[in-house]
mmCIF file of C-alpha atoms in Angstrom:
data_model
loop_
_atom_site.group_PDB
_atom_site.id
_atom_site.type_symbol
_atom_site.label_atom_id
_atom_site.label_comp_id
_atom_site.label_asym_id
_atom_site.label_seq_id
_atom_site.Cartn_x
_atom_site.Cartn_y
_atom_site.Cartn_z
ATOM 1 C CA UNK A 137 58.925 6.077 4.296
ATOM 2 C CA UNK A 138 59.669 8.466 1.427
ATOM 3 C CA UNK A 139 62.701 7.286 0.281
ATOM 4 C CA UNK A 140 61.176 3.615 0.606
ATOM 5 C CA UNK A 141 58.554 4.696 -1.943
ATOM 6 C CA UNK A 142 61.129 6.282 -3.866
ATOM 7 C CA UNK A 143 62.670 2.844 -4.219
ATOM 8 C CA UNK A 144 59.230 1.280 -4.611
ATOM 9 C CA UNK A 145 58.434 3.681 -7.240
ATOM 10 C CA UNK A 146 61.795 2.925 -8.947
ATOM 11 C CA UNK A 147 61.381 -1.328 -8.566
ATOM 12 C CA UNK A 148 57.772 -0.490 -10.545
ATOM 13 C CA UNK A 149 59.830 1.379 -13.412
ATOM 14 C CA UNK A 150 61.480 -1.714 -14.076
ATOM 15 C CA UNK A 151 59.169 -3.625 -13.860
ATOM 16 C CA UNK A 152 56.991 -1.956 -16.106
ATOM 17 C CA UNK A 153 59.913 -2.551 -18.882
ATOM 18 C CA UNK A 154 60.211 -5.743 -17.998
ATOM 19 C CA UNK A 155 56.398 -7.239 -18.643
ATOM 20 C CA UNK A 156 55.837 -4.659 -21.821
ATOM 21 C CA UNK A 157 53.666 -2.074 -19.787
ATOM 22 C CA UNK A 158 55.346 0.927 -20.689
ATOM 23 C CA UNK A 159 53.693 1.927 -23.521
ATOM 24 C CA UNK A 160 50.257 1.503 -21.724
ATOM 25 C CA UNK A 161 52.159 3.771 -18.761
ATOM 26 C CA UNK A 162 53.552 6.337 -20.754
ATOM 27 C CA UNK A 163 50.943 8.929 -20.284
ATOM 28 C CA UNK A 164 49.766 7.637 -16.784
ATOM 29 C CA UNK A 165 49.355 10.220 -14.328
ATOM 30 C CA UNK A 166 52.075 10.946 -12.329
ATOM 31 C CA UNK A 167 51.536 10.794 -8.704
ATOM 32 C CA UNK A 168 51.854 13.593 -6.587
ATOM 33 C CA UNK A 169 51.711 14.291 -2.963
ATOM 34 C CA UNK A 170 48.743 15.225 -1.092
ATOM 35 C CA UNK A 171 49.971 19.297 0.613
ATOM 36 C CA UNK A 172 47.606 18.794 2.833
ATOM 37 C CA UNK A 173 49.393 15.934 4.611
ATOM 38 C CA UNK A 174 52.950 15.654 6.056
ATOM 39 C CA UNK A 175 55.431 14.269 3.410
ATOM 40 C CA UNK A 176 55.400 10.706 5.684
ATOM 41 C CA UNK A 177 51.876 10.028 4.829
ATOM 42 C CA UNK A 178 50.185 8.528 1.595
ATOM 43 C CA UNK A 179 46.979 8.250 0.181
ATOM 44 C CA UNK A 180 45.302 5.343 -1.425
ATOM 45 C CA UNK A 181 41.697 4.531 -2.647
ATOM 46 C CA UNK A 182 39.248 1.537 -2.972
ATOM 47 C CA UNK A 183 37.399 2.598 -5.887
ATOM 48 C CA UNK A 184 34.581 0.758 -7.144
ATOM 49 C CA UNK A 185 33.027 3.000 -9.556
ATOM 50 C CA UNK A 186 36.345 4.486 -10.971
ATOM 51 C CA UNK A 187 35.832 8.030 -9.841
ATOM 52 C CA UNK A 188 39.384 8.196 -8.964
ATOM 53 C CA UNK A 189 41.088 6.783 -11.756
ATOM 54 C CA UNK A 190 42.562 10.427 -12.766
ATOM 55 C CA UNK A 191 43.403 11.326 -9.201
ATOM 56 C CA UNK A 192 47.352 11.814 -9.138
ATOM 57 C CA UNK A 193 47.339 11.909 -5.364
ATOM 58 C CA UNK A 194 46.967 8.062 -4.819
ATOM 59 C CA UNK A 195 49.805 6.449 -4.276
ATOM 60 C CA UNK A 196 47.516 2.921 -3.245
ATOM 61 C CA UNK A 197 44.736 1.074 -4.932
ATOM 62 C CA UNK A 198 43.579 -1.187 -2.899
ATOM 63 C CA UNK A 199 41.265 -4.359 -4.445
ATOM 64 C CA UNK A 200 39.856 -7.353 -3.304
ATOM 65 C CA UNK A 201 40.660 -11.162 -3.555
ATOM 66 C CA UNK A 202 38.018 -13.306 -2.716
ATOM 67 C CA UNK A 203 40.603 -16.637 -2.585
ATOM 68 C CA UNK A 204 37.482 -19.067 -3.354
ATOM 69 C CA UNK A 205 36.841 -17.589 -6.723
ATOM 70 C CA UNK A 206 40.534 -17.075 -7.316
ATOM 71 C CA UNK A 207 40.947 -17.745 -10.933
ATOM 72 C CA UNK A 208 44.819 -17.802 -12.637
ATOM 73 C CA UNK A 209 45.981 -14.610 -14.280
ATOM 74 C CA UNK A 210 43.039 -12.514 -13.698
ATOM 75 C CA UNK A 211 44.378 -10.894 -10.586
ATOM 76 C CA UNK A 212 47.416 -9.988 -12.181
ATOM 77 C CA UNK A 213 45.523 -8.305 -14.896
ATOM 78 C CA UNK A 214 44.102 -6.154 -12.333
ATOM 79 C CA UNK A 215 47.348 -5.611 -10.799
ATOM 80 C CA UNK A 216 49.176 -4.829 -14.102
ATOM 81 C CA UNK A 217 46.140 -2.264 -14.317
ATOM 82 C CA UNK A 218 46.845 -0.593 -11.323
ATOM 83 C CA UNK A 219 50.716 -0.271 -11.717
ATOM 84 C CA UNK A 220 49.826 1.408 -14.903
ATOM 85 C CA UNK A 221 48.379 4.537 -13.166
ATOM 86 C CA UNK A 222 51.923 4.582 -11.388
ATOM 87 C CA UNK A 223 49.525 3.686 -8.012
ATOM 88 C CA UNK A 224 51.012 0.165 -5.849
ATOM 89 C CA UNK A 225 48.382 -2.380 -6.129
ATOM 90 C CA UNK A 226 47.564 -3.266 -2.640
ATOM 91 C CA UNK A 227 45.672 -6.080 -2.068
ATOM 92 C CA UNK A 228 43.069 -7.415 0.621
ATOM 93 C CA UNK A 229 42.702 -11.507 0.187
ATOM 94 C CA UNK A 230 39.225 -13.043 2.167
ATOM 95 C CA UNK A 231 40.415 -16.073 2.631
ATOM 96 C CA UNK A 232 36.795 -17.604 2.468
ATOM 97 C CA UNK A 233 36.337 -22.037 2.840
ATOM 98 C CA UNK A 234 36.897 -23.671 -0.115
ATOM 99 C CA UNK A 235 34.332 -26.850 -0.520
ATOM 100 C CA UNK A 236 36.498 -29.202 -2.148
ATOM 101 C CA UNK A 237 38.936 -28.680 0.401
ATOM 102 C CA UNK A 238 37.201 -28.165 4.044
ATOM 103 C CA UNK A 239 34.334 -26.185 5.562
ATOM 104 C CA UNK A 240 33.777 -23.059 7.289
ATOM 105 C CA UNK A 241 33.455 -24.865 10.439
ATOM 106 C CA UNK A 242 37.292 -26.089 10.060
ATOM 107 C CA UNK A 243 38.420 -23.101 7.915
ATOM 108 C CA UNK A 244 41.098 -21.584 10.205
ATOM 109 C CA UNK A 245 42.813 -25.092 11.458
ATOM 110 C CA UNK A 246 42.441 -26.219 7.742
ATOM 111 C CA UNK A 247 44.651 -23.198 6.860
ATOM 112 C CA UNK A 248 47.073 -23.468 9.758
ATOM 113 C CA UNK A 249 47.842 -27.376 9.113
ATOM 114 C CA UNK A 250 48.265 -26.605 5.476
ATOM 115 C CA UNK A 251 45.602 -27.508 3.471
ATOM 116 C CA UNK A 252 45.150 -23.971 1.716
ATOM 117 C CA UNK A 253 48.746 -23.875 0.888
ATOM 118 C CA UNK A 254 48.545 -25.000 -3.032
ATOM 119 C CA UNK A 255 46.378 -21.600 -2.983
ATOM 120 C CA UNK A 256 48.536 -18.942 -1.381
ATOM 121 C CA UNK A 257 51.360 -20.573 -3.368
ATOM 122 C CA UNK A 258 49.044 -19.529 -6.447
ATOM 123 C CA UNK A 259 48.604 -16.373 -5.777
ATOM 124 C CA UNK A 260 51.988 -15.773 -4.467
ATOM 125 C CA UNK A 261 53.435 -16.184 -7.749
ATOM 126 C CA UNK A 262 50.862 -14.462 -9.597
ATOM 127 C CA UNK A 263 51.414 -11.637 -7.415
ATOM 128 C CA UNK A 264 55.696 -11.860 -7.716
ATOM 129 C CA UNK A 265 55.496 -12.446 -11.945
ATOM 130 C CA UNK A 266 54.295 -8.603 -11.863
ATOM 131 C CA UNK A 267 57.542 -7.742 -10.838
ATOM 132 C CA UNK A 268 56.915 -4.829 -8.430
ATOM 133 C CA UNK A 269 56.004 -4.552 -4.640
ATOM 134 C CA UNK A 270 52.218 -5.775 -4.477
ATOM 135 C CA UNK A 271 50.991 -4.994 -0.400
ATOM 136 C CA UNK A 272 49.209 -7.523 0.968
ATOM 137 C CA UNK A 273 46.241 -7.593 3.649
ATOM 138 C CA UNK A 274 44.988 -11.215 4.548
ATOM 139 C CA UNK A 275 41.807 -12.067 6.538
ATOM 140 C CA UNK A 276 40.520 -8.687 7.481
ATOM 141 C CA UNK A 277 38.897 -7.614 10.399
ATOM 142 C CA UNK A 278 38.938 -11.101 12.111
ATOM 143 C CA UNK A 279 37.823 -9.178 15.028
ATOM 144 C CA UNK A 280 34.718 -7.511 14.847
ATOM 145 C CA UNK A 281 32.583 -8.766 11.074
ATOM 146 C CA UNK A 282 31.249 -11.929 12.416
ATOM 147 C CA UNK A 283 29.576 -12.834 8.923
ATOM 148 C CA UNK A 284 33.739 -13.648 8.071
ATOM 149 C CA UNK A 285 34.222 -17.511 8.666
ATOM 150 C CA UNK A 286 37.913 -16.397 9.849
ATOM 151 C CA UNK A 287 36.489 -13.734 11.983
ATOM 152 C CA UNK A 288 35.794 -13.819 15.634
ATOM 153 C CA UNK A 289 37.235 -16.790 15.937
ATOM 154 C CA UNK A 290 39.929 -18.166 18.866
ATOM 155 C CA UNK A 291 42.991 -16.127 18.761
ATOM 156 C CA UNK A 292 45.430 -19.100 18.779
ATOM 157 C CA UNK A 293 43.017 -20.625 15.694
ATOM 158 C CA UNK A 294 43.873 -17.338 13.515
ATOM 159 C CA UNK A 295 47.188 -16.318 14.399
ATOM 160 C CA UNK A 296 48.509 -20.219 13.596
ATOM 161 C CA UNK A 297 46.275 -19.461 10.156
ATOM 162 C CA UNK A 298 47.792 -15.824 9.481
ATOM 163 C CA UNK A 299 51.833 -17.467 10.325
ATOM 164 C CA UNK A 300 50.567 -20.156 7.865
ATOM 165 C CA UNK A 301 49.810 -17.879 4.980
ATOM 166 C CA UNK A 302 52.518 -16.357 5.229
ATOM 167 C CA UNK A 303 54.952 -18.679 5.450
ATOM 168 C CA UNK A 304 53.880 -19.839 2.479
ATOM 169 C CA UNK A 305 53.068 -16.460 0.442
ATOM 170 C CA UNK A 306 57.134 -15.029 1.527
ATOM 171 C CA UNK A 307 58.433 -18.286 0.165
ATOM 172 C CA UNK A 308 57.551 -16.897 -3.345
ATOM 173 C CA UNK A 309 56.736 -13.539 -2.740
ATOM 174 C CA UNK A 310 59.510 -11.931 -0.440
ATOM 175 C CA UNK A 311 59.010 -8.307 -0.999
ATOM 176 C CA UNK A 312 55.349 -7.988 -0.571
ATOM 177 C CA UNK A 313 54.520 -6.365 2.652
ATOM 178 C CA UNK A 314 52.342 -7.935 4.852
ATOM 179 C CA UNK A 315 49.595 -5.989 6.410
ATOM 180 C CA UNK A 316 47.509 -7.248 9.712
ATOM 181 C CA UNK A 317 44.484 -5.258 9.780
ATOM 182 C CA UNK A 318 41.660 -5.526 12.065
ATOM 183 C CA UNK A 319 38.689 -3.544 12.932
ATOM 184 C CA UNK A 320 41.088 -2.177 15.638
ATOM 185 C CA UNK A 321 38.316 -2.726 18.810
ATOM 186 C CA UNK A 322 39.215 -3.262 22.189
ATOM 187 C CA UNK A 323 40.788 -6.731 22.073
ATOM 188 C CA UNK A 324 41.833 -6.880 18.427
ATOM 189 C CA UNK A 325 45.137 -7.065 19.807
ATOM 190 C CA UNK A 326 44.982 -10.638 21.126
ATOM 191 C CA UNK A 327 44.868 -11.587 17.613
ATOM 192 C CA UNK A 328 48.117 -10.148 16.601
ATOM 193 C CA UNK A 329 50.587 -12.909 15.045
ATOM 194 C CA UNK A 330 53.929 -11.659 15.615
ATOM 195 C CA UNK A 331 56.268 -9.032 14.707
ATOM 196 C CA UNK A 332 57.859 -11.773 12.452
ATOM 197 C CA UNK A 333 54.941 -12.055 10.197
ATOM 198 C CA UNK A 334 53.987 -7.992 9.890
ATOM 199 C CA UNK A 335 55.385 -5.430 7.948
ATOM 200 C CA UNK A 336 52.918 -3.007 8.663
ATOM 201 C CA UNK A 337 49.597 -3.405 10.594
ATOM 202 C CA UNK A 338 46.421 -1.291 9.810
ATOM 203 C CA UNK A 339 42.967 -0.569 10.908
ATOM 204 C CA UNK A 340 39.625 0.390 9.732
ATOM 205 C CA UNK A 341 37.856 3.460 10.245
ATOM 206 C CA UNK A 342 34.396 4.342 9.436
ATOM 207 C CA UNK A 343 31.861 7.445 10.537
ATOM 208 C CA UNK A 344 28.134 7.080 10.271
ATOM 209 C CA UNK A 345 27.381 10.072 12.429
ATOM 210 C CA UNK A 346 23.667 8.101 13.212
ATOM 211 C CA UNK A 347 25.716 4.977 14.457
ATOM 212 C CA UNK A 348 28.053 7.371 16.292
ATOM 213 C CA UNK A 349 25.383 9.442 18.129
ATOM 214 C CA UNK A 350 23.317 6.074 19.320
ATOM 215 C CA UNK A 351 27.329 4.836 20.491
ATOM 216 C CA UNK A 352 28.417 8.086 21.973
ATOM 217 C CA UNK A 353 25.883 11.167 22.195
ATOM 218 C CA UNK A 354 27.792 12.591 19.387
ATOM 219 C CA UNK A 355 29.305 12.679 16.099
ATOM 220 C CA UNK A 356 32.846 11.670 16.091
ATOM 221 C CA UNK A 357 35.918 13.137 14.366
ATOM 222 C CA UNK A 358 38.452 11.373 12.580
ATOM 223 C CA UNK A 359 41.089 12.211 15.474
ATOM 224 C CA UNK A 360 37.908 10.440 18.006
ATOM 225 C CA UNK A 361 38.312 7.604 16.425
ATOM 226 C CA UNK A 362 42.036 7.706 16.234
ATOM 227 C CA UNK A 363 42.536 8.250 19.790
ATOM 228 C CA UNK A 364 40.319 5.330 20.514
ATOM 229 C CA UNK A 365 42.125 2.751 18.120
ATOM 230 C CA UNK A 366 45.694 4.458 17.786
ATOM 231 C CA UNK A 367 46.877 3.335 21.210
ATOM 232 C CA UNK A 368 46.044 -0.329 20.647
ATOM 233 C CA UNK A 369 48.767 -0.505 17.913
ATOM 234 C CA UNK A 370 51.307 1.676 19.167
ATOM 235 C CA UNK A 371 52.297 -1.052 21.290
ATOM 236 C CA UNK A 372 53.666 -2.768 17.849
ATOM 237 C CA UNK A 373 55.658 -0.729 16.900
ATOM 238 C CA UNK A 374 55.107 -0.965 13.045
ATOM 239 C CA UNK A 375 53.818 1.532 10.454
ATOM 240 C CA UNK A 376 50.766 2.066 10.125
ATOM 241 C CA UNK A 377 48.085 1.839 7.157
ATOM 242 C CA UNK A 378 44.255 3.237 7.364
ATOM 243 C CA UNK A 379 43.536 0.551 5.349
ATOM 244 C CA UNK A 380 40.033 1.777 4.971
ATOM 245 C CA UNK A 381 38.698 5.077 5.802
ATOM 246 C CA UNK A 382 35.407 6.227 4.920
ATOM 247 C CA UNK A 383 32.589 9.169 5.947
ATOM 248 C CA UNK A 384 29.019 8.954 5.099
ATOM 249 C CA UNK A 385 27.839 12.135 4.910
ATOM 250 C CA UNK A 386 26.493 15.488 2.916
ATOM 251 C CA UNK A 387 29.239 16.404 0.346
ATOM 252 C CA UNK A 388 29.865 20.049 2.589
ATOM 253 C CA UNK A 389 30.346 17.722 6.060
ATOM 254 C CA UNK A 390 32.494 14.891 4.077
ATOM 255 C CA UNK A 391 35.001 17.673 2.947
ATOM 256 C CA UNK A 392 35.187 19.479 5.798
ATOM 257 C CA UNK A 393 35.564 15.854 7.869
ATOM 258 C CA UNK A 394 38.585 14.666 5.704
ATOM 259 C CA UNK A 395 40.284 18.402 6.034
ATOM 260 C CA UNK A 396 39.739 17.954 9.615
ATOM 261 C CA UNK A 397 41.373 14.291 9.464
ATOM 262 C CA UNK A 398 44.220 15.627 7.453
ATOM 263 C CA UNK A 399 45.132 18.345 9.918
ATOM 264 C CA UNK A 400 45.193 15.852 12.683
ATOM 265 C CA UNK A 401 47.399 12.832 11.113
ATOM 266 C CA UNK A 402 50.306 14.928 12.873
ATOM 267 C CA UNK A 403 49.286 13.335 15.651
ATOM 268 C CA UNK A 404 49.431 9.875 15.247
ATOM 269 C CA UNK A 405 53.299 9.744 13.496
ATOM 270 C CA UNK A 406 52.784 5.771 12.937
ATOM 271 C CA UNK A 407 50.404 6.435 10.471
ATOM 272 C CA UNK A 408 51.830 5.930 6.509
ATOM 273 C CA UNK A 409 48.867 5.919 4.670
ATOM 274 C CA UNK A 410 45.071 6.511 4.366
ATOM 275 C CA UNK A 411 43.030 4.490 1.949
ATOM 276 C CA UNK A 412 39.702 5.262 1.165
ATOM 277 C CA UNK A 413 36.963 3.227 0.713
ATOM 278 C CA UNK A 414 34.911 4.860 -2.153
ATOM 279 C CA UNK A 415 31.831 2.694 -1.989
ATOM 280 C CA UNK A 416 28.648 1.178 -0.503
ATOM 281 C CA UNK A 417 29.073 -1.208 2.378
ATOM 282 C CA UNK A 418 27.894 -4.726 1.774
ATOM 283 C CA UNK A 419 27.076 -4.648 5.369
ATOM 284 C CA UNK A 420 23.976 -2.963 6.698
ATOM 285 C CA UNK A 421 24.294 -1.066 9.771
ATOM 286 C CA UNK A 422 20.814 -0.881 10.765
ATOM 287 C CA UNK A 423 21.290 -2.783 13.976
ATOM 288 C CA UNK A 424 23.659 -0.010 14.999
ATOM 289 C CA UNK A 425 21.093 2.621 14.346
ATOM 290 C CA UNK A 426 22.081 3.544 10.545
ATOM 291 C CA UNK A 427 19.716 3.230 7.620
ATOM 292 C CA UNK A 428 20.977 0.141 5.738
ATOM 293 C CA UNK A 429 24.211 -0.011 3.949
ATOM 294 C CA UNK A 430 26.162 3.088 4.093
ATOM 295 C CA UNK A 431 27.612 4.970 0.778
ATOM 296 C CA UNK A 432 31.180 5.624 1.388
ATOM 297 C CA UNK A 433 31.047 7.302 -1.713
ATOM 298 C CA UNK A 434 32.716 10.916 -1.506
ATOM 299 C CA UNK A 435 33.919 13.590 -4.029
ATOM 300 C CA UNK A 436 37.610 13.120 -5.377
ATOM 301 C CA UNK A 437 37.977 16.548 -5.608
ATOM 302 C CA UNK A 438 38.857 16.115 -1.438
ATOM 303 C CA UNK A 439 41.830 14.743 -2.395
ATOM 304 C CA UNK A 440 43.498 17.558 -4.799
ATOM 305 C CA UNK A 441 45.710 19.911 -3.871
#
């Protein structure tokens, strides 16, 4: 994995040449690794608020595409952005119904028979004219966040969506990695599309110690969770990404969580990355005994050697 960021890192170089960014790149941070975790293993961040923008030991930044609102060139403003901080953009498209083309009712066969192919084809080139590897995560969590029209769905309904997309996306964009990422439940693997179609697959993994004492008596640690969720992917085979990672909790307990979780990423030796998710849910979690939306929000400082 090192050396494949090493070429990664060198593909951005050029391309930052190539479109005119390295004048705007020239004083970037450099990115450095995190001591704290084995050389294998990356960090990343969602950041909302741009607490992390100075952080040198993301190698990620993770946004999101909404593929409704999708409007030309402004993602690859965004992305340009983000290759200027010498990060890999890494990107997470919702591939929500468009009106003028079908409903949420039909959204999934819609995909699959082709009908949202004019805009993965879109966004597949904007994401190729940057020039350097741009990860890609389509139609998160499809099996757990039921307010997601692509989400708890039939399995044969998404997977002939997810081979659609991607199809498609590789057509234009052949060295963007494609990430499958559920919740990671039990079951979340029915809904896995093929080794043909993933590059790496991923997971999310959130603690709300309130929600985690009503599920299980007790807080739980970032290696709980990972021995609940790891096994379900080792079967796979692929690398792993946390594609988002997040503890709600006093600033003392979040730090000493996330030196806890970096001590025990050993463990799992599929795992590449961790991205954070350095913001407030959109979701409340009140039905699973939390207060409302939880802040993900957490000190950077955690993340400096």
């Amino acid at each position: 994995m090192r050396s494949t960021l090493a070429k990664i890192a060198a593909l951005i170089a050029g391309a930052l040449t190539i479109n005119g960014l390295s004048a705007q790149t020239k004083h970037a941070p450099k990115v450095q690794h995190l001591r704290a975790l084995p050389s294998t293993v990356d960090l990343g961040v969602y950041d909302s608020v741009h607490k992390f923008d100075n952080i040198q030991t993301m190698t990620y930044e993770q946004i999101w595409c909404d593929w409704h609102k999708y409007r030309p060139d402004k993602l690859q403003q965004e992305l340009k952005t983000i290759v200027a901080k010498g990060r890999i953009p890494f990107v997470t498209i919702e591939p929500y119904a468009i009106n003028v083309i079908g409903s949420t009712a039909t959204l999934l066969p819609d995909i699959a028979v082709g009908k949202y192919d004019a805009i993965t084809l879109a966004l597949a080139r904007e994401i190729n004219s940057l020039g350097s590897p741009v990860f890609v995560r389509w139609g998160p969590e499809m099996d757990c966040v039921s307010d997601k029209p692509w989400a708890i769905q039939p399995a044969a309904d998404f997977i002939a969506a997810f081979r659609q997309f991607v199809k498609n996306f590789k057509r234009i964009s052949a060295t963007s990695p494609i990430v499958w990422s559920p919740v990671g439940n039990e079951g979340c693997e029915q809904y896995y599309p093929g080794d043909d179609v993933v590059d790496y697959t991923g997971y999310s993994l959130y603690e709300l110690p309130a929600v985690s004492i009503n599920w299980f008596g007790r807080e739980q640690s970032f290696a709980d969770w990972m021995d609940q969720k790891y096994p379900r992917f080792v079967k796979f085979n692929k690398p792993i990404i946390i594609s988002e990672l997040g503890i709600c909790d006093t600033p003392a307990k979040q730090k000493a969580w996330m030196q806890a979780a970096f001590a025990a990423v050993p463990k799992y030796p599929l795992v590449k990355a961790l991205i954070y998710f350095n913001t407030q849910d959109l979701v409340s979690w009140q039905k699973w005994g939390g207060a409302g939306a939880p802040k993900w929000f957490i000190d950077p400082a955690v993340f400096t050697n």
